[in-house]
Coordinates of C-alpha atoms in Angstrom, one line a residue:
M3 CA 0.0 0.0 0.0
N4 CA 1.5 3.3 -1.1
K5 CA 0.6 5.5 1.9
N6 CA 1.7 8.7 0.2
L7 CA -0.6 8.1 -2.7
L8 CA -3.4 7.2 -0.3
R9 CA -2.8 10.4 1.7
S10 CA -3.0 12.5 -1.5
T11 CA -6.2 10.7 -2.6
I12 CA -7.9 11.3 0.7
L13 CA -6.9 15.0 0.7
T14 CA -8.2 15.4 -2.8
F15 CA -11.5 13.8 -2.0
S16 CA -11.8 15.8 1.2
T17 CA -11.3 19.0 -0.8
F18 CA -13.9 17.8 -3.3
L19 CA -16.5 17.1 -0.5
S20 CA -16.0 20.6 1.0
A21 CA -16.3 22.2 -2.4
L22 CA -19.4 20.1 -3.1
W23 CA -21.0 21.2 0.2
I24 CA -20.3 24.9 -0.5
F25 CA -21.9 24.4 -4.0
F26 CA -24.9 22.8 -2.4
M27 CA -25.4 25.8 0.0
H28 CA -25.0 28.2 -2.9
V29 CA -27.6 26.5 -5.1
N30 CA -30.1 26.0 -2.3
W31 CA -29.6 29.3 -0.7
N32 CA -32.9 30.9 -1.5
Y33 CA -34.9 27.8 -0.5
I34 CA -33.0 27.6 2.9
Q35 CA -33.5 31.3 3.6
D36 CA -37.1 31.1 2.6
I37 CA -38.1 28.3 5.0
R38 CA -36.4 30.1 8.0
H39 CA -39.5 32.3 8.2
S40 CA -41.9 29.5 8.6
D41 CA -40.0 26.5 9.8
P42 CA -38.8 26.6 13.4
I43 CA -36.1 24.0 12.7
W44 CA -35.3 25.4 9.2
L45 CA -31.6 24.6 9.4
V46 CA -32.2 20.9 10.1
N47 CA -34.7 20.5 7.3
G48 CA -32.9 22.8 4.9
V49 CA -29.7 20.7 4.7
W50 CA -31.3 17.2 5.2
P51 CA -30.2 14.7 4.0
W52 CA -27.2 16.0 2.1
I53 CA -25.2 17.1 5.2
H54 CA -25.5 13.6 6.6
I55 CA -24.2 12.1 3.3
I56 CA -21.2 14.4 3.4
I57 CA -20.5 13.7 7.1
I58 CA -20.7 9.9 6.6
M59 CA -18.2 10.2 3.7
Y60 CA -15.8 12.1 6.0
V61 CA -16.2 9.5 8.8
L62 CA -15.4 6.8 6.3
L63 CA -12.3 8.7 5.2
F64 CA -11.3 9.1 8.8
L65 CA -11.6 5.3 9.4
I66 CA -9.4 4.7 6.4
I67 CA -6.8 7.1 7.8
V68 CA -6.9 5.3 11.2
K69 CA -6.9 1.8 9.7
Y70 CA -3.8 2.4 7.5
D71 CA -2.2 4.6 10.2
L72 CA -1.6 7.5 7.8
K73 CA 0.7 9.9 9.7
G74 CA 1.6 13.5 9.2
K75 CA 0.5 16.4 11.4
I76 CA -0.1 18.7 8.5
F77 CA -2.2 16.0 6.8
H78 CA -4.2 15.5 9.9
L79 CA -4.8 19.2 10.5
I80 CA -6.0 19.8 6.9
F81 CA -8.5 16.9 7.2
I82 CA -9.7 18.2 10.6
A83 CA -10.1 21.7 9.1
Y84 CA -12.3 20.4 6.3
L85 CA -14.4 18.4 8.7
V86 CA -14.9 21.4 11.1
L87 CA -15.7 23.7 8.2
V88 CA -18.5 21.4 6.9
I89 CA -20.0 20.3 10.3
D90 CA -19.5 23.3 12.6
S91 CA -19.3 26.2 10.2
T92 CA -22.5 25.5 8.2
P93 CA -24.8 27.4 10.6
Y94 CA -22.5 30.5 10.3
F95 CA -22.4 30.4 6.5
L96 CA -26.2 30.2 6.4
S97 CA -26.9 32.7 9.1
T98 CA -26.8 35.8 6.9
L99 CA -25.9 38.1 9.8
Y100 CA -24.8 36.5 13.1
R101 CA -25.4 33.5 15.3
F102 CA -26.1 34.9 18.7
P103 CA -28.2 37.8 20.1
D104 CA -25.2 38.8 22.1
T105 CA -23.3 39.6 19.0
I106 CA -25.3 42.6 18.3
N107 CA -24.3 44.1 21.7
V108 CA -20.7 43.0 21.2
V109 CA -20.5 44.8 17.8
H110 CA -22.3 47.9 19.3
A111 CA -19.8 48.0 22.2
S112 CA -16.8 47.3 20.1
V113 CA -17.5 50.2 17.7
L114 CA -18.3 52.6 20.6
L115 CA -15.5 51.3 22.8
P116 CA -13.9 54.7 23.5
E117 CA -17.2 56.0 24.9
V118 CA -17.7 52.8 26.9
L119 CA -14.2 53.1 28.5
S120 CA -14.7 56.8 29.2
D121 CA -18.0 56.0 31.0
S122 CA -20.1 57.9 28.5
I123 CA -22.0 54.7 27.8
E124 CA -22.5 52.2 30.6
L125 CA -22.0 48.6 29.5
S126 CA -20.9 46.2 32.3
Y127 CA -19.2 43.5 30.3
P128 CA -16.9 45.6 28.1
E129 CA -16.1 47.8 31.1
S130 CA -15.2 44.7 33.2
F131 CA -13.4 42.6 30.5
P132 CA -12.4 44.9 27.6
G133 CA -9.8 42.6 26.0
S134 CA -11.8 41.2 23.2
Y135 CA -13.6 44.5 22.5
M136 CA -10.3 46.2 22.0
L137 CA -9.3 43.6 19.4
F138 CA -12.6 43.9 17.6
H139 CA -12.4 47.7 17.8
I140 CA -8.9 47.7 16.3
V141 CA -10.0 45.3 13.5
H142 CA -12.9 47.7 12.7
L143 CA -10.7 50.8 12.6
L144 CA -7.7 49.3 10.7
A145 CA -9.5 47.1 8.2
G146 CA -12.6 49.1 8.0
I147 CA -14.6 45.9 7.8
D148 CA -18.1 45.4 8.9
L149 CA -17.9 43.4 12.1
F150 CA -20.9 41.2 11.3
A151 CA -19.1 40.1 8.0
F152 CA -15.8 39.8 9.9
S153 CA -17.5 37.5 12.4
R154 CA -19.2 35.3 9.8
F155 CA -16.5 34.9 7.2
I156 CA -13.2 35.3 9.0
F157 CA -13.4 35.2 12.8
T158 CA -15.7 32.2 13.3
P159 CA -14.1 29.8 10.8
L160 CA -10.6 30.8 12.0
V161 CA -11.6 30.3 15.7
L162 CA -13.3 27.0 15.0
I163 CA -10.3 25.6 13.1
S164 CA -7.8 27.0 15.6
M165 CA -9.7 25.5 18.5
F166 CA -9.4 22.0 17.2
A167 CA -6.0 22.5 15.7
F168 CA -4.5 23.6 19.1
W169 CA -6.3 20.7 20.8
Y170 CA -4.7 18.3 18.3
L171 CA -1.3 19.7 18.9
L172 CA -1.7 19.5 22.7
T173 CA -2.8 15.8 22.5
A174 CA 0.0 15.0 20.1
H175 CA 2.5 16.5 22.5
L176 CA 1.0 14.4 25.4
F177 CA 0.6 11.2 23.4
D178 CA 1.3 10.9 19.7
S179 CA -0.2 12.1 16.4
R180 CA -2.4 9.0 16.0
V181 CA -4.1 9.5 19.4
A182 CA -4.4 13.2 18.8
F183 CA -6.1 12.7 15.4
I184 CA -8.6 10.2 16.8
S185 CA -9.4 12.2 19.9
T186 CA -9.9 15.5 18.0
V187 CA -12.3 13.9 15.5
V188 CA -14.1 12.1 18.4
A189 CA -14.4 15.4 20.2
I190 CA -16.0 17.3 17.3
P191 CA -19.6 16.0 17.8
T192 CA -19.4 16.5 21.6
Q193 CA -18.9 20.2 21.6
I194 CA -21.5 22.9 22.4
I195 CA -20.2 25.2 19.7
E196 CA -20.9 28.8 20.6
I197 CA -18.3 30.6 18.5
S198 CA -19.2 34.1 17.4
L199 CA -17.8 37.6 17.8
T200 CA -17.8 37.3 21.6
P201 CA -15.3 37.3 24.5
N202 CA -15.9 33.6 25.1
S203 CA -14.7 32.7 21.5
L204 CA -11.5 34.7 21.9
A205 CA -10.9 33.3 25.4
I206 CA -11.0 29.7 24.1
I207 CA -8.1 30.3 21.8
L208 CA -6.2 32.3 24.4
T209 CA -6.6 29.4 26.9
L210 CA -5.3 26.9 24.4
V211 CA -2.4 29.2 23.4
C212 CA -1.4 29.4 27.0
L213 CA -1.3 25.5 27.2
F214 CA 0.5 25.4 23.8
S215 CA 3.2 27.8 25.2
C216 CA 3.9 25.3 28.0
F217 CA 5.3 22.8 25.5
S218 CA 8.7 24.4 25.8
D219 CA 10.7 25.8 28.7
K220 CA 12.5 28.4 26.5
W221 CA 12.4 32.0 27.5
N222 CA 10.3 33.1 24.4
A223 CA 7.7 30.4 25.2
K224 CA 7.5 31.7 28.8
I225 CA 7.1 35.3 27.7
L226 CA 4.3 34.2 25.4
F227 CA 2.6 32.5 28.3
Y228 CA 2.6 35.5 30.5
I229 CA 1.5 37.9 27.8
V230 CA -1.4 35.6 26.7
A231 CA -2.4 35.0 30.3
I232 CA -2.8 38.7 30.9
A233 CA -4.9 39.0 27.7
L234 CA -7.0 36.1 28.8
V235 CA -7.7 37.6 32.3
S236 CA -8.8 40.9 30.6
T237 CA -11.0 39.0 28.2
H238 CA -13.2 36.6 30.1
A239 CA -14.3 35.8 33.6
I240 CA -14.4 32.0 33.5
H241 CA -11.6 30.8 31.2
P242 CA -8.8 31.9 33.6
I243 CA -10.4 29.5 36.1
V244 CA -10.4 26.7 33.5
L245 CA -6.8 27.4 32.7
L246 CA -5.9 27.3 36.4
V247 CA -7.6 23.9 36.9
I248 CA -5.6 22.5 34.0
L249 CA -2.3 24.0 35.1
V250 CA -2.7 22.8 38.7
F251 CA -3.7 19.3 37.5
F252 CA -0.7 18.9 35.2
Y253 CA 1.6 20.4 37.8
F254 CA 0.8 17.6 40.3
Y255 CA 0.7 15.0 37.5
I256 CA 4.3 16.0 36.5
R257 CA 5.4 15.8 40.2
I258 CA 3.8 12.4 40.7
T259 CA 5.0 10.7 37.5
K260 CA 8.3 12.5 37.2
L261 CA 7.5 13.1 33.5
N262 CA 8.5 16.5 32.4
I263 CA 5.9 16.7 29.6
L264 CA 5.0 20.4 30.1
D265 CA 6.7 23.4 31.5
I266 CA 4.3 24.2 34.3
T267 CA 5.6 25.9 37.5
W268 CA 4.1 27.4 40.6
K269 CA 5.2 30.8 39.2
K270 CA 2.9 30.4 36.2
I271 CA 0.0 29.2 38.4
C272 CA 0.4 32.0 40.9
F273 CA 0.8 34.5 38.1
V274 CA -2.5 33.5 36.5
F275 CA -4.3 33.3 39.9
L276 CA -3.0 36.7 41.2
S277 CA -3.7 38.4 37.9
W278 CA -7.3 37.1 37.9
I279 CA -7.9 38.0 41.5
T280 CA -6.4 41.5 41.0
W281 CA -8.5 42.0 37.9
I282 CA -11.8 40.8 39.5
F283 CA -11.3 43.0 42.6
S284 CA -10.3 46.1 40.6
P285 CA -12.7 49.0 40.6
S286 CA -13.1 48.8 36.8
C287 CA -14.4 45.3 36.9
V288 CA -18.0 46.0 37.8
M289 CA -19.0 42.4 37.3
G290 CA -16.4 41.1 39.8
A291 CA -18.8 41.0 42.8
G292 CA -21.3 38.8 40.9
I293 CA -18.6 36.4 39.8
I294 CA -17.2 36.1 43.4
E295 CA -20.8 35.5 44.7
T296 CA -21.4 32.7 42.3
L297 CA -18.1 31.0 43.2
H298 CA -18.9 31.5 46.9
R299 CA -22.2 29.7 46.5
M300 CA -20.5 26.8 44.8
L301 CA -17.7 26.5 47.3
S302 CA -19.8 27.0 50.4
L303 CA -22.6 24.6 49.3
E304 CA -25.0 27.1 50.7
S305 CA -27.8 26.4 48.2
R306 CA -28.9 23.4 46.2
N307 CA -31.2 23.1 43.2
W308 CA -31.4 19.4 42.5
S309 CA -34.6 19.7 40.5
H310 CA -32.9 22.2 38.2
A311 CA -30.0 19.8 37.7
S312 CA -32.3 16.9 36.9
T313 CA -34.2 18.8 34.2
Y314 CA -31.6 21.0 32.7
T315 CA -30.5 20.1 29.1
V316 CA -27.5 21.8 27.7
G317 CA -27.8 23.1 24.2
T318 CA -31.5 22.6 23.3
G319 CA -32.9 25.8 24.7
N320 CA -36.6 26.1 24.1
L321 CA -36.6 23.2 21.7
A322 CA -37.2 20.7 24.5
A323 CA -40.9 21.4 25.0
D324 CA -41.8 21.3 21.3
Y325 CA -39.3 18.8 19.8
V326 CA -38.8 16.0 22.3
W327 CA -36.9 13.9 19.8
I328 CA -34.2 16.6 19.6
Q329 CA -33.9 16.7 23.4
N330 CA -33.7 12.9 23.4
L331 CA -30.9 12.9 20.8
T332 CA -29.0 15.5 22.9
M333 CA -29.3 13.3 26.0
F334 CA -28.5 10.2 23.9
K335 CA -25.2 11.8 22.9
Y336 CA -24.0 12.0 26.5
E337 CA -25.4 8.5 27.3
L338 CA -23.5 7.1 24.2
Y339 CA -20.2 8.5 25.4
A340 CA -20.8 7.3 28.9
L341 CA -21.4 3.8 27.5
V342 CA -18.2 3.9 25.5
L343 CA -16.4 4.9 28.8
A344 CA -17.9 2.0 30.6
V345 CA -16.9 -0.5 27.9
I346 CA -13.3 0.8 28.0
I347 CA -13.0 0.7 31.8
V348 CA -14.4 -2.8 32.0
C349 CA -12.0 -4.0 29.3
D350 CA -9.0 -2.4 31.0
L351 CA -10.0 -3.8 34.4
Y352 CA -10.2 -7.3 33.0
F353 CA -7.5 -7.4 30.3
I354 CA -4.9 -5.2 32.1
G355 CA -5.8 -5.1 35.8
F356 CA -6.9 -8.7 36.2
Y357 CA -4.1 -10.0 34.0
A358 CA -1.5 -8.0 35.8
F359 CA -2.5 -9.3 39.3
T360 CA -3.0 -12.9 38.2
T361 CA 0.4 -13.1 36.4
N362 CA 2.1 -11.0 39.1
N363 CA 3.1 -8.5 36.4
I364 CA 2.4 -5.2 38.2
N365 CA 4.7 -3.3 35.9
M366 CA 1.9 -3.3 33.3
L367 CA 0.0 -0.9 35.5
K368 CA 3.0 1.5 35.6
E369 CA 3.0 2.0 31.8
P370 CA 3.2 5.8 31.2
K371 CA 0.6 5.9 28.5
L372 CA -1.9 4.0 30.6
I373 CA -1.3 6.3 33.6
M374 CA -1.7 9.4 31.3
K375 CA -4.9 8.0 29.8
Y376 CA -6.6 7.7 33.2
F377 CA -5.3 11.0 34.3
M378 CA -7.0 12.5 31.3
L379 CA -10.2 10.8 32.4
L380 CA -9.8 12.2 35.9
L381 CA -9.4 15.7 34.5
G382 CA -12.6 15.1 32.5
V383 CA -14.4 14.0 35.6
I384 CA -13.1 17.2 37.5
F385 CA -14.6 19.4 34.8
S386 CA -17.8 17.4 34.9
T387 CA -17.9 17.9 38.6
I388 CA -17.4 21.6 38.2
T389 CA -20.3 21.6 35.6
L390 CA -22.6 19.8 38.0
G391 CA -21.6 21.9 40.9
N392 CA -22.4 25.1 39.0
L393 CA -25.7 23.6 37.9
I394 CA -26.8 22.7 41.4
L395 CA -25.2 25.5 43.4
G396 CA -24.3 28.3 41.0
G397 CA -27.6 30.1 40.7
S398 CA -29.8 31.1 37.8
D399 CA -27.2 32.1 35.2
T400 CA -25.9 28.5 34.8
Q401 CA -25.2 28.1 31.1
N402 CA -22.4 30.7 31.2
I403 CA -20.2 28.3 33.1
I404 CA -21.8 25.0 32.0
S405 CA -21.1 25.4 28.3
R406 CA -17.5 26.2 29.1
T407 CA -16.5 23.5 31.6
L408 CA -18.6 20.7 29.9
N409 CA -16.8 21.3 26.6
Y410 CA -13.4 20.8 28.3
S411 CA -14.7 17.8 30.2
L412 CA -15.7 16.1 26.9
L413 CA -12.4 17.1 25.2
F414 CA -10.4 15.3 27.9
V415 CA -12.8 12.3 27.8
S416 CA -12.2 12.1 24.0
I417 CA -8.5 11.8 24.7
F418 CA -9.2 8.9 27.0
I419 CA -11.4 7.2 24.4
A420 CA -8.9 7.8 21.6
S421 CA -5.9 6.5 23.6
S422 CA -7.9 3.3 24.3
F423 CA -9.0 2.6 20.7
S424 CA -5.7 3.6 19.1
S425 CA -4.0 0.5 20.5
L426 CA -6.2 -2.2 22.0
N427 CA -4.5 -4.4 24.6
I428 CA -6.8 -7.3 24.1
P429 CA -5.3 -10.8 23.4
S430 CA -8.4 -12.2 21.7
K431 CA -8.5 -11.4 17.9
S432 CA -12.2 -11.8 17.6
L433 CA -12.9 -9.6 20.6
R434 CA -10.6 -6.9 19.2
K435 CA -12.6 -7.0 16.0
T436 CA -15.9 -6.7 18.0
I437 CA -14.5 -3.7 19.9
K438 CA -13.4 -2.0 16.7
G439 CA -16.8 -2.6 15.2
F440 CA -18.4 -1.1 18.3
F441 CA -16.1 2.0 17.9
I442 CA -17.2 2.4 14.2
V443 CA -20.9 2.2 15.1
F444 CA -20.4 4.6 18.0
L445 CA -18.6 7.1 15.6
L446 CA -21.2 6.8 12.9
I447 CA -24.1 7.4 15.4
A448 CA -22.3 10.3 17.1
F449 CA -21.7 12.1 13.8
A450 CA -25.0 11.2 12.1
T451 CA -27.1 12.5 15.0
Y452 CA -25.0 15.7 15.6
P453 CA -26.7 17.9 13.0
F454 CA -30.2 17.2 14.4
Y455 CA -29.6 18.5 17.9
S456 CA -26.9 21.0 17.0
Y457 CA -28.6 22.5 14.0
G458 CA -32.0 22.3 15.7
R459 CA -30.7 24.6 18.3
D460 CA -29.0 26.8 15.7
S461 CA -32.3 27.3 14.0
Y462 CA -33.3 29.5 17.0
I463 CA -30.1 31.4 17.4
N464 CA -29.2 32.2 13.8
Y465 CA -30.6 35.6 13.0
P466 CA -31.4 37.1 9.6
M467 CA -30.4 40.5 8.2
S468 CA -33.7 42.1 9.3
Q469 CA -32.7 41.4 12.9
E470 CA -30.2 44.2 12.7
V471 CA -32.8 46.5 11.3
G472 CA -35.2 45.6 14.1
S473 CA -32.6 45.9 16.8
N474 CA -31.5 49.3 15.6
F475 CA -35.1 50.4 15.6
F476 CA -35.5 49.1 19.1
R477 CA -32.3 50.8 20.3
D478 CA -33.4 54.1 18.8
H479 CA -36.9 54.1 20.2
A480 CA -36.7 52.2 23.5
P481 CA -36.1 53.9 26.8
D482 CA -32.5 53.7 28.0
D483 CA -33.3 51.2 30.8
N484 CA -34.6 48.7 28.1
L485 CA -31.5 48.7 25.9
N486 CA -30.3 45.3 27.3
A487 CA -33.7 43.7 26.6
V488 CA -32.9 43.5 22.9
S489 CA -30.8 40.4 23.5
S490 CA -33.4 38.7 25.7
Y491 CA -36.1 38.3 23.0
T492 CA -35.8 34.8 21.5
K493 CA -37.3 33.5 18.4
A494 CA -38.6 30.4 20.1
E495 CA -40.6 32.3 22.7
Y496 CA -42.5 34.5 20.2
F497 CA -42.7 32.0 17.4
Y498 CA -44.7 29.6 19.5
Q499 CA -46.7 32.4 21.2
M500 CA -48.1 33.4 17.8
M501 CA -48.2 30.0 16.1
E502 CA -50.1 28.4 18.9
G503 CA -52.3 31.4 19.8
R504 CA -50.6 32.1 23.1
D505 CA -50.6 35.8 22.5
E506 CA -52.6 36.9 25.4
E507 CA -49.9 39.2 26.5
E508 CA -50.4 41.9 23.9
D509 CA -47.6 44.0 25.1
N510 CA -45.1 41.2 24.6
V511 CA -46.3 40.5 21.1
R512 CA -46.1 44.2 20.2
R513 CA -42.6 44.4 21.5
S514 CA -41.6 41.3 19.5
T515 CA -42.8 42.9 16.3
V516 CA -40.1 45.6 16.3
Y517 CA -38.0 43.1 14.4
V518 CA -40.1 43.7 11.3
N519 CA -39.3 40.2 10.0
G520 CA -41.7 37.5 8.9
W521 CA -40.2 35.2 11.5
Y522 CA -41.0 37.5 14.3
S523 CA -44.0 39.4 13.2
M524 CA -46.0 36.5 11.6
N525 CA -48.1 39.1 9.7
Y526 CA -48.3 41.5 12.7
Q527 CA -47.6 45.0 11.3
T528 CA -45.3 47.5 13.1
E529 CA -45.7 51.2 13.2
V530 CA -42.5 51.7 11.2
S531 CA -41.6 49.6 8.2
H532 CA -38.1 48.9 6.9
D533 CA -36.8 47.6 3.6
V534 CA -35.3 44.2 4.2
S535 CA -35.7 43.0 0.6
N536 CA -32.0 42.5 0.2
E537 CA -31.9 40.0 3.1
M538 CA -31.7 37.0 0.8
T539 CA -30.1 38.3 -2.3
S540 CA -26.6 36.8 -1.9
S541 CA -25.4 33.5 -0.4
F542 CA -22.2 34.8 1.0
G543 CA -22.6 38.6 1.1

């Protein structure tokens, strides 16, 4: 088997699949944009079944790469980039404006950042964590680019690809390129992807760059770590805590195993911690008190909300009540990964643990890769515990932390899964084949179901061009104390109010119609009309 030829063939076919998908979106653009005004899960129905065919083809290519052990970091990263662009970037390409209601406030604050920092305009988040807003303001000034277009065509794809690329490089450094490739692909359908022109998106990359800089103990890598850590602290409230958890964990792992795999010292840990504390308690951080209060509730165990924890479903939003099958698929995803973990642990207990004790070969249990694998699982459990703790004890604003820590939990769990399946320590040939078959079925199910629950949620949070018109109208006419309300009106709430006749609150319906969009107004007329006829004229502009 000529592996170089096979690599070239796979790259060519991967490029063809991506080009084919872009062509499909272009040809079907008007149809997809048209049904968004009448179909609450327009993004799911608009791309079915072609997105699934493309995804399954990519999964088959992935299995060929793993089967023939095709190496090469550049080769792996290009394949991952294509996969991420097709699976995770599709909602952004089809959104026509932006993907989150927050983005409208981020763009507003970024453009007017000098006024915000001079207290002419009071906006708590950019005042407390101005890092990302400064970057977006500079981009807007120097490039003169519309920030909505920048978010959709440059920032979002770049952040999505960079996120998984840095994760691949981190895993390759800890294990090898084979484990890194498998774990990154396995992790893709686990993620609650919330990448837009927001502080959280930039903070993800800054966190991973900090970890990346720990690969080397050279002075330039150390300087990079400290600079990026300061940028991270000034950008986001939660990600410095995530970084601290990872740094402390690996610090003790290195001390216990005596393996110098990362340059993590107490100086770096203390620097991040003291920088974060100093920033949170600084007078300019008006959100600091609320963050400390949430952490205090979690650490003191002063309040418990078990019912909230038992009913909360990450990622489905208001879909749960109206599309139970989407909620079930979301929960099935977590159950599926839990089943895979259980199978791996049982196999390891029997074929490694039991065999080591019965043959008096305890050295098997000291194998570095085995220890590292279970330390990755432990770190995943730690982040899951933080997620659950915030859900039960953190208060009402749960998803701000949950969607951050749960993603990291599943990333580390994916490393555990990948390191197990990359080299099966099972003596029975038939059982090895069975386990490999189980992994293939698991992967196909994970990827095939991903668009349903992910794009189902995206149908609610992808906003059309007329949203900008409506939000500007609202901002111009609403009282000052209602400016923040623009981000609180969700499509789901008003769509179902009017579709199902639950419009008894006339004031709410009237307020929803300021968006002057077929999706929102559902034939309700507003006092001021706007021309939004160009909303669907171009597929990528």
